[in-house]
Coordinates of C-alpha atoms and ligand atoms in Angstrom, one line a residue:
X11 CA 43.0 -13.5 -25.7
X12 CA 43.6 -9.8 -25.8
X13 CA 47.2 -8.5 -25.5
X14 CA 47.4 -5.3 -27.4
X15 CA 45.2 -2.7 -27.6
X16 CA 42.1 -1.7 -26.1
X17 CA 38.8 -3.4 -24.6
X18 CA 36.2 -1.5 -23.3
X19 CA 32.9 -2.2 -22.0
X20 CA 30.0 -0.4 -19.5
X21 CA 27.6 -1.7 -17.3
X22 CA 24.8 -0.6 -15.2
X23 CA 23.9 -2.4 -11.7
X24 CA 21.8 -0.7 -8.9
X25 CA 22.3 -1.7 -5.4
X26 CA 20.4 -3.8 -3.3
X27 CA 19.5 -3.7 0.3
X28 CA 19.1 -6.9 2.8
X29 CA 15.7 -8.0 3.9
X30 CA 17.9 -10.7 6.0
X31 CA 20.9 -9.4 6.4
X32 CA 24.6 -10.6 6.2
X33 CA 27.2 -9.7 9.2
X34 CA 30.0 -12.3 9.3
X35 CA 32.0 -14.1 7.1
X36 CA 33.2 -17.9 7.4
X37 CA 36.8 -18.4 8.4
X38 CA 39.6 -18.8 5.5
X39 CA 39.5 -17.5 1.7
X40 CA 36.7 -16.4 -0.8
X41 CA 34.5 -13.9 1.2
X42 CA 31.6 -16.6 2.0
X43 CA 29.1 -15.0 4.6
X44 CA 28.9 -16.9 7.6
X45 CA 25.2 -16.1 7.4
X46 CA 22.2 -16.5 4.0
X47 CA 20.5 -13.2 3.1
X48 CA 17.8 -12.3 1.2
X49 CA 17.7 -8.6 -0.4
X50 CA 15.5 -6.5 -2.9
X51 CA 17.8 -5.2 -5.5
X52 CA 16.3 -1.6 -6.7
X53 CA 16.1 0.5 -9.4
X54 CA 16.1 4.2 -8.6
X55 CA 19.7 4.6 -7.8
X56 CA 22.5 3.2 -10.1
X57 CA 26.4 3.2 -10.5
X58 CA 27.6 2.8 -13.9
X59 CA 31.2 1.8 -14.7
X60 CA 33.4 1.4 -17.9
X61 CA 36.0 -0.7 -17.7
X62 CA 38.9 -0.4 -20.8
X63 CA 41.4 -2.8 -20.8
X64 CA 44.7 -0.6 -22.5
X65 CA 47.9 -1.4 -23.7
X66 CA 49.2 1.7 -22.6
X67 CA 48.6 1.6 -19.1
X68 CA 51.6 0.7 -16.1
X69 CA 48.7 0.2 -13.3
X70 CA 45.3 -0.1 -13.0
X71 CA 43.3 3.5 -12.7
X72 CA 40.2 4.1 -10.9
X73 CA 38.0 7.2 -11.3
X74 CA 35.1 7.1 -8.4
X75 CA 32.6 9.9 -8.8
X76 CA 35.2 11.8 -10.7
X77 CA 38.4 11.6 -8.4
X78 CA 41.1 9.5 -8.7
X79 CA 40.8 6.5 -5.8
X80 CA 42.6 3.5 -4.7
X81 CA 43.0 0.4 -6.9
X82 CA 43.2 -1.7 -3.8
X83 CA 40.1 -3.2 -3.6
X84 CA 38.9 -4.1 -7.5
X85 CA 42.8 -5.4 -8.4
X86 CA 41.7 -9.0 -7.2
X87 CA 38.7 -9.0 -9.4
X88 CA 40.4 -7.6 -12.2
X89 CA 43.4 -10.1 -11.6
X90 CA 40.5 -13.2 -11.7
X91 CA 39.2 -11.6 -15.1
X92 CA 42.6 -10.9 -16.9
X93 CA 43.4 -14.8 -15.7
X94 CA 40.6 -16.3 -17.2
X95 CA 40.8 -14.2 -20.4
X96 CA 44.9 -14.5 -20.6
X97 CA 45.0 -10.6 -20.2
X98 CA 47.9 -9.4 -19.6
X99 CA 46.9 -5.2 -19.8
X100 CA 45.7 -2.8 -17.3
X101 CA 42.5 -1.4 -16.3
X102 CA 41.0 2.0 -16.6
X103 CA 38.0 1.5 -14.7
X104 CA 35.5 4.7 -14.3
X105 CA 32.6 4.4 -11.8
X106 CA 29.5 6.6 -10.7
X107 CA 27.4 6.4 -8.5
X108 CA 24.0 8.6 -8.4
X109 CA 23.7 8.5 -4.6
X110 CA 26.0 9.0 -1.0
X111 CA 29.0 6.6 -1.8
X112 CA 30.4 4.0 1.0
X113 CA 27.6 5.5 3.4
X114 CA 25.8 3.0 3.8
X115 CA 23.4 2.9 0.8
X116 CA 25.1 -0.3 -0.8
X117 CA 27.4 1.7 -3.2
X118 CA 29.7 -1.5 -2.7
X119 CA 27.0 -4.1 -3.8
X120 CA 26.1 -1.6 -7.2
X121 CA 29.6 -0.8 -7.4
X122 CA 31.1 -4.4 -7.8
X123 CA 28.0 -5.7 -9.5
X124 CA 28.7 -3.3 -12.2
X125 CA 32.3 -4.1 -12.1
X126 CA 32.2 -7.5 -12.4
X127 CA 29.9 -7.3 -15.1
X128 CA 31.6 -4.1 -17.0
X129 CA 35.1 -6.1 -16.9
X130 CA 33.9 -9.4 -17.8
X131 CA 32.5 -8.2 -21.1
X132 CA 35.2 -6.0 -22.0
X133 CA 37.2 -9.4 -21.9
X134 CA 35.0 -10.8 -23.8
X135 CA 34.5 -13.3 -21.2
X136 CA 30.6 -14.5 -22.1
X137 CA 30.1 -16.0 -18.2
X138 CA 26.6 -16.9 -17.1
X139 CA 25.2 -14.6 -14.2
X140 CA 26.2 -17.2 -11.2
X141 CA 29.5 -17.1 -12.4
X142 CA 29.9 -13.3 -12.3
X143 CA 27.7 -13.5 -9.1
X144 CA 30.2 -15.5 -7.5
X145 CA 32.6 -13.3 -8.8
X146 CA 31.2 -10.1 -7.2
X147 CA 31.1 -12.0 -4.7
X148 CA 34.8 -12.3 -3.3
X149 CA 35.0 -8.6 -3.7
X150 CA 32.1 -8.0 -1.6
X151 CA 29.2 -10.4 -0.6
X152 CA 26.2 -8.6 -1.0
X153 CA 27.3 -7.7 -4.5
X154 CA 26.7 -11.0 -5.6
X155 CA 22.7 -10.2 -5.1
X156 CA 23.0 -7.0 -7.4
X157 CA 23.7 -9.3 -10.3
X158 CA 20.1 -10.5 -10.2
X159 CA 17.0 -8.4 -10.0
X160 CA 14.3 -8.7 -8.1
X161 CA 14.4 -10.7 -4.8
X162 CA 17.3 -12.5 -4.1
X163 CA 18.5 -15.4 -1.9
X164 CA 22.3 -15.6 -1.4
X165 CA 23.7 -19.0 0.5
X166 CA 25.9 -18.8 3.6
X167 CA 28.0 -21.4 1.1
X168 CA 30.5 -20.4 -2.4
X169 CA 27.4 -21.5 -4.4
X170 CA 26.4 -17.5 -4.0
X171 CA 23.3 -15.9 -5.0
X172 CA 19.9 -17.1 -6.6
X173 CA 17.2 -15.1 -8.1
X174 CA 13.9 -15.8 -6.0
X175 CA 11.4 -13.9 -7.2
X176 CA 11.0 -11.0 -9.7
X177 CA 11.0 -7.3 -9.1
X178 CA 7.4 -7.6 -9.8
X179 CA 6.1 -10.7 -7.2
X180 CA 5.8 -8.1 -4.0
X181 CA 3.8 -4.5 -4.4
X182 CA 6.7 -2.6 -2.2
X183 CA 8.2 0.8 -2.4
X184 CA 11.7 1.5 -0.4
X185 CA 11.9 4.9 1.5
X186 CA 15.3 5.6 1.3
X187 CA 15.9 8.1 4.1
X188 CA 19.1 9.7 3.8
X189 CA 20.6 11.2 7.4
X190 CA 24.1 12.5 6.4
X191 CA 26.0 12.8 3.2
X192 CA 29.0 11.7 4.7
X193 CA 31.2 8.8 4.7
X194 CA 30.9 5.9 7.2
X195 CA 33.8 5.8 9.2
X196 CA 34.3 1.7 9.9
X197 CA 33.7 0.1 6.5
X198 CA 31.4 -3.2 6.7
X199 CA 34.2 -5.5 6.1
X200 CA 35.9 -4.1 9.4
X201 CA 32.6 -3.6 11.1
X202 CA 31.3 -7.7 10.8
X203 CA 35.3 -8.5 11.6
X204 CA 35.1 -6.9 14.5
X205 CA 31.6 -8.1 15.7
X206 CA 32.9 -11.6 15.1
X207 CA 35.6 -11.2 17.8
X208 CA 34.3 -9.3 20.3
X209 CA 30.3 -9.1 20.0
X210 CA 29.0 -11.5 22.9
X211 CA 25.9 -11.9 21.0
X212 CA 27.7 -13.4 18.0
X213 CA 26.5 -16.7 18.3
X214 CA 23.3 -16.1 19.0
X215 CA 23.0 -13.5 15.9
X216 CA 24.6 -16.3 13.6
X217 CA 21.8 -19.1 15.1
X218 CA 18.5 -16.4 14.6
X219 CA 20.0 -14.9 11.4
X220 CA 19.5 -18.3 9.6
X221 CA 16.0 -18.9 10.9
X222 CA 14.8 -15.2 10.2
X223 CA 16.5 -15.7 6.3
X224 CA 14.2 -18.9 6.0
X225 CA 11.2 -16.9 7.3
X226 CA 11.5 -14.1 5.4
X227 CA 11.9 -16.5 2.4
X228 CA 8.2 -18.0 3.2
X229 CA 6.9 -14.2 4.4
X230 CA 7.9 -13.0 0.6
X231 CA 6.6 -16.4 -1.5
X232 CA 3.1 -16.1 0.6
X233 CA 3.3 -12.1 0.1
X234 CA 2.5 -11.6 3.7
X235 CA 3.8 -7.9 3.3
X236 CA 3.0 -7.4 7.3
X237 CA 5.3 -10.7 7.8
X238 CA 8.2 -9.5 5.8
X239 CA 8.1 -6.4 7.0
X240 CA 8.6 -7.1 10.9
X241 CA 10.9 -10.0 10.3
X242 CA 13.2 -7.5 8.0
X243 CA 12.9 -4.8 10.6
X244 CA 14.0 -7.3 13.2
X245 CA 16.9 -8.9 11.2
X246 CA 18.2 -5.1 11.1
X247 CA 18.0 -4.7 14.8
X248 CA 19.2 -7.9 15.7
X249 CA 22.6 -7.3 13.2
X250 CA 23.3 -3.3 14.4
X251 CA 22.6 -5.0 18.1
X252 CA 25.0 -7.6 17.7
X253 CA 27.6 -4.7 16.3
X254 CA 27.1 -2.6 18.5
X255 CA 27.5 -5.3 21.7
X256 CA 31.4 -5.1 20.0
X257 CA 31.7 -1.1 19.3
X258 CA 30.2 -1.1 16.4
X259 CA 27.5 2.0 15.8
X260 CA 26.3 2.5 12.6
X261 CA 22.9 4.8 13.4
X262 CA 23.4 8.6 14.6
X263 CA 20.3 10.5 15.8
X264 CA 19.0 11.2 13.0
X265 CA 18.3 6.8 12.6
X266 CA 17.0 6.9 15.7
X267 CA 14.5 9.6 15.3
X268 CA 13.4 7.8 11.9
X269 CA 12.7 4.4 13.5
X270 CA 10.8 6.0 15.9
X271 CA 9.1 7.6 13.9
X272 CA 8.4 4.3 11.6
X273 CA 7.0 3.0 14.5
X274 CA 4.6 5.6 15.7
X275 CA 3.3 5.4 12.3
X276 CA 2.8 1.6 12.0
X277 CA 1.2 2.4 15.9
X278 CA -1.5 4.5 13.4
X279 CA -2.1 1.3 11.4
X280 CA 0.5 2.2 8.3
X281 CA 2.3 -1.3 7.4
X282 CA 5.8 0.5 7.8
X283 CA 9.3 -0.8 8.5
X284 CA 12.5 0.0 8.3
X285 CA 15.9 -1.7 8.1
X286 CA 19.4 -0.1 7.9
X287 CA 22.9 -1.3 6.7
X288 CA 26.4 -0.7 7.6
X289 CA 25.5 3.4 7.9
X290 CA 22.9 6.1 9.3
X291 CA 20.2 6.1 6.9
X292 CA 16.6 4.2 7.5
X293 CA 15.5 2.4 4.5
X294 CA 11.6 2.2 4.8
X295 CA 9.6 -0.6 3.4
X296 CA 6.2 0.4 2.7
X297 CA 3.5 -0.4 -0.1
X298 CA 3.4 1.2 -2.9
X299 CA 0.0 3.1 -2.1
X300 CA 1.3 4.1 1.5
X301 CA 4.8 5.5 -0.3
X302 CA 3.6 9.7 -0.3
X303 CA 1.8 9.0 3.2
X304 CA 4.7 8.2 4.4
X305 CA 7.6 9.9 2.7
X306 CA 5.3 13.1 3.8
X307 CA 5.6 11.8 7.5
X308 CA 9.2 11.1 7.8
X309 CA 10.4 14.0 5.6
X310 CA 11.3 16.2 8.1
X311 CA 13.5 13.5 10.0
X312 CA 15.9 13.2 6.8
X313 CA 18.0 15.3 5.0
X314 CA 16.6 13.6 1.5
X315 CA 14.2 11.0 0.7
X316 CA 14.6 8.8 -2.3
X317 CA 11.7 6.6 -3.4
X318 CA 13.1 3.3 -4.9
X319 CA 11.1 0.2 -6.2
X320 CA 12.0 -3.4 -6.8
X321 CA 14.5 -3.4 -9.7
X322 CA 16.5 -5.3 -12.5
X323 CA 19.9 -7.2 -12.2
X324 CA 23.4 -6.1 -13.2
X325 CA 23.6 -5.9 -17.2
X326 CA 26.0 -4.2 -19.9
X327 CA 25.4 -1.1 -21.5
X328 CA 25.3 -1.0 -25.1
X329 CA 26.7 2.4 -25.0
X330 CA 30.3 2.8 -23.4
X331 CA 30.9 6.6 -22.0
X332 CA 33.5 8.1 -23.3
Ligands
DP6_19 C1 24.9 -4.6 6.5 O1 28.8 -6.9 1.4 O2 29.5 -4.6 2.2 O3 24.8 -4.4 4.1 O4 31.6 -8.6 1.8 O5 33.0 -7.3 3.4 O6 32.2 -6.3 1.3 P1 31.9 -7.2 2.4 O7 30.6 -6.7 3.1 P2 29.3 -6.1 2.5 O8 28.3 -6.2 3.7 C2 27.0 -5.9 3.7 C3 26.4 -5.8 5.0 C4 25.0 -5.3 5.1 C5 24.0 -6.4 5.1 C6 23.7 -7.1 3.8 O9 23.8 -6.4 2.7 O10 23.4 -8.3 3.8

């Protein structure tokens, strides 16, 4: 039990992006996707957060990328962890992120991984990784998958996420093609809400969702690269379809150019795909040995490329920022 005083604690998590992707949660409490996914957590882009818990505080303070932002979304989280640790202080909680944030790029699956984790240990909460999972979880889904590393599976149930494989099962690079450095304007939460009411393709998305999770499950444990691939690529499709059927547009020009482009290449006999999130930027999957081919290729389409690999889980920081 900590009353007085202060707490403090960092972690590291790195975001991870959908093979099968999530869009759609099930009716009533505790963010549950209506839909399993199956992502690649990566290492080559990280947010780090320090969470102090301080006597001296009146509310909760969050820093993001150096400016002051709204509480509004991590007070639940912090409001589960001070309840199970019979906290009764405030949170200073500083985050960064080392790429675009809420663009698209998964800053909220890094950035409540490493929350979850960051605040748990500062309360000296010693939870194993499902539990935090689960806990990342209800503040966004697919930062329950950033707890793990590697490949993971994460149930259209509250059971939450399950390491698959390691970050070292499937030879794969990730092309992160950035289009814009600007914000999304309709966050994902609002985005699958809205697809759910008015999308006349949500029923059908929901019934192929499940099957393409289970086949990309079996595409990754053979390592059929060629398999994954076109399933992911489709599973990306099929979601911003879907979202888009209900007003939804994610992808600006700039997508549309690079998946085009993808595809002209994979027409030349390079195994490449792509798959994009809740935002304009084409995440390429490609083997490792194909990665400068095809960064060299699709270069002039993006405004940035970053070259990320299959990567390690959430974990705390022995050193806390100051
Ligand atoms: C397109 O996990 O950001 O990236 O649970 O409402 O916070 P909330 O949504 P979020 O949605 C992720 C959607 C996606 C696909 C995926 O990561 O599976």
């Amino acid at each position: 039990m900590i009353a007085e005083g202060t707490s403090r604690a960092s972690a590291i998590a790195h975001p991870n992006i959908a093979l099968a992707k999530y869009w759609g949660k099930r009716d009533g409490e505790g963010n549950v996707p209506a839909v399993p996914s199956l992502s690649v957590t990566l290492q080559g882009l990280a947010t780090r957060t320090t969470v102090s818990f301080e006597s001296n505080l009146v509310r909760d303070e969050l820093c993001l990328d150096g400016v002051p932002a709204s509480t509004a979304r991590i007070t639940g989280l912090l409001d589960r962890v001070r309840t199970a640790a019979g906290i009764t202080t405030f949170a200073r909680v500083r985050s960064l992120n080392d790429f675009p944030t809420a663009s698209g790029l998964a800053s909220s699956a890094s950035g409540f991984a490493a929350l979850a984790v960051a605040a748990t240990t500062a309360a000296g909460l010693t939870w194993r990784p499902t539990r935090i999972s689960n806990l990342a979880r209800r503040a966004s889904a697919s930062a329950a998958r950033s707890i793990f590393g590697g490949f993971v599976h994460l149930d259209a149930t509250a059971d939450g996420a399950r390491p698959i494989a390691g970050p070292e099962h499937l030879d794969l690079a990730v092309l992160v093609c950035v289009t814009t450095e600007s914000k999304k304007s309709v966050s994902s939460t609002l985005g699958m809400l809205e697809t759910q009411r008015r999308s006349p393709y949500y029923a059908a998305w929901r019934e192929d969702a499940t099957k393409t999770c289970a086949a990309i499950e079996h595409a990754l444990v053979d390592r059929d690269f060629d398999a994954l691939g076109e399933l992911s690529e489709h599973s990306a499709l099929s979601m911003h379809a879907c979202a888009m059927a209900a007003g939804i547009v994610y992808l600006n020009g700039a997508s549309l150019a690079l998946l085009g482009a993808v595809r002209e290449l994979r027409k030349n006999g390079l195994g490449v795909y792509a798959t994009m999130d809740a935002g304009p930027h084409v995440k390429v999957l490609v083997r490792t040995r194909d990665a400068g081919v095809a960064t060299k290729a699709l270069a002039p389409l993006a405004r940035r490329i970053i070259e990320a690999t299959p990567g390690e889980g959430a974990r705390a920081l022995e050193e806390v920022s100051p």
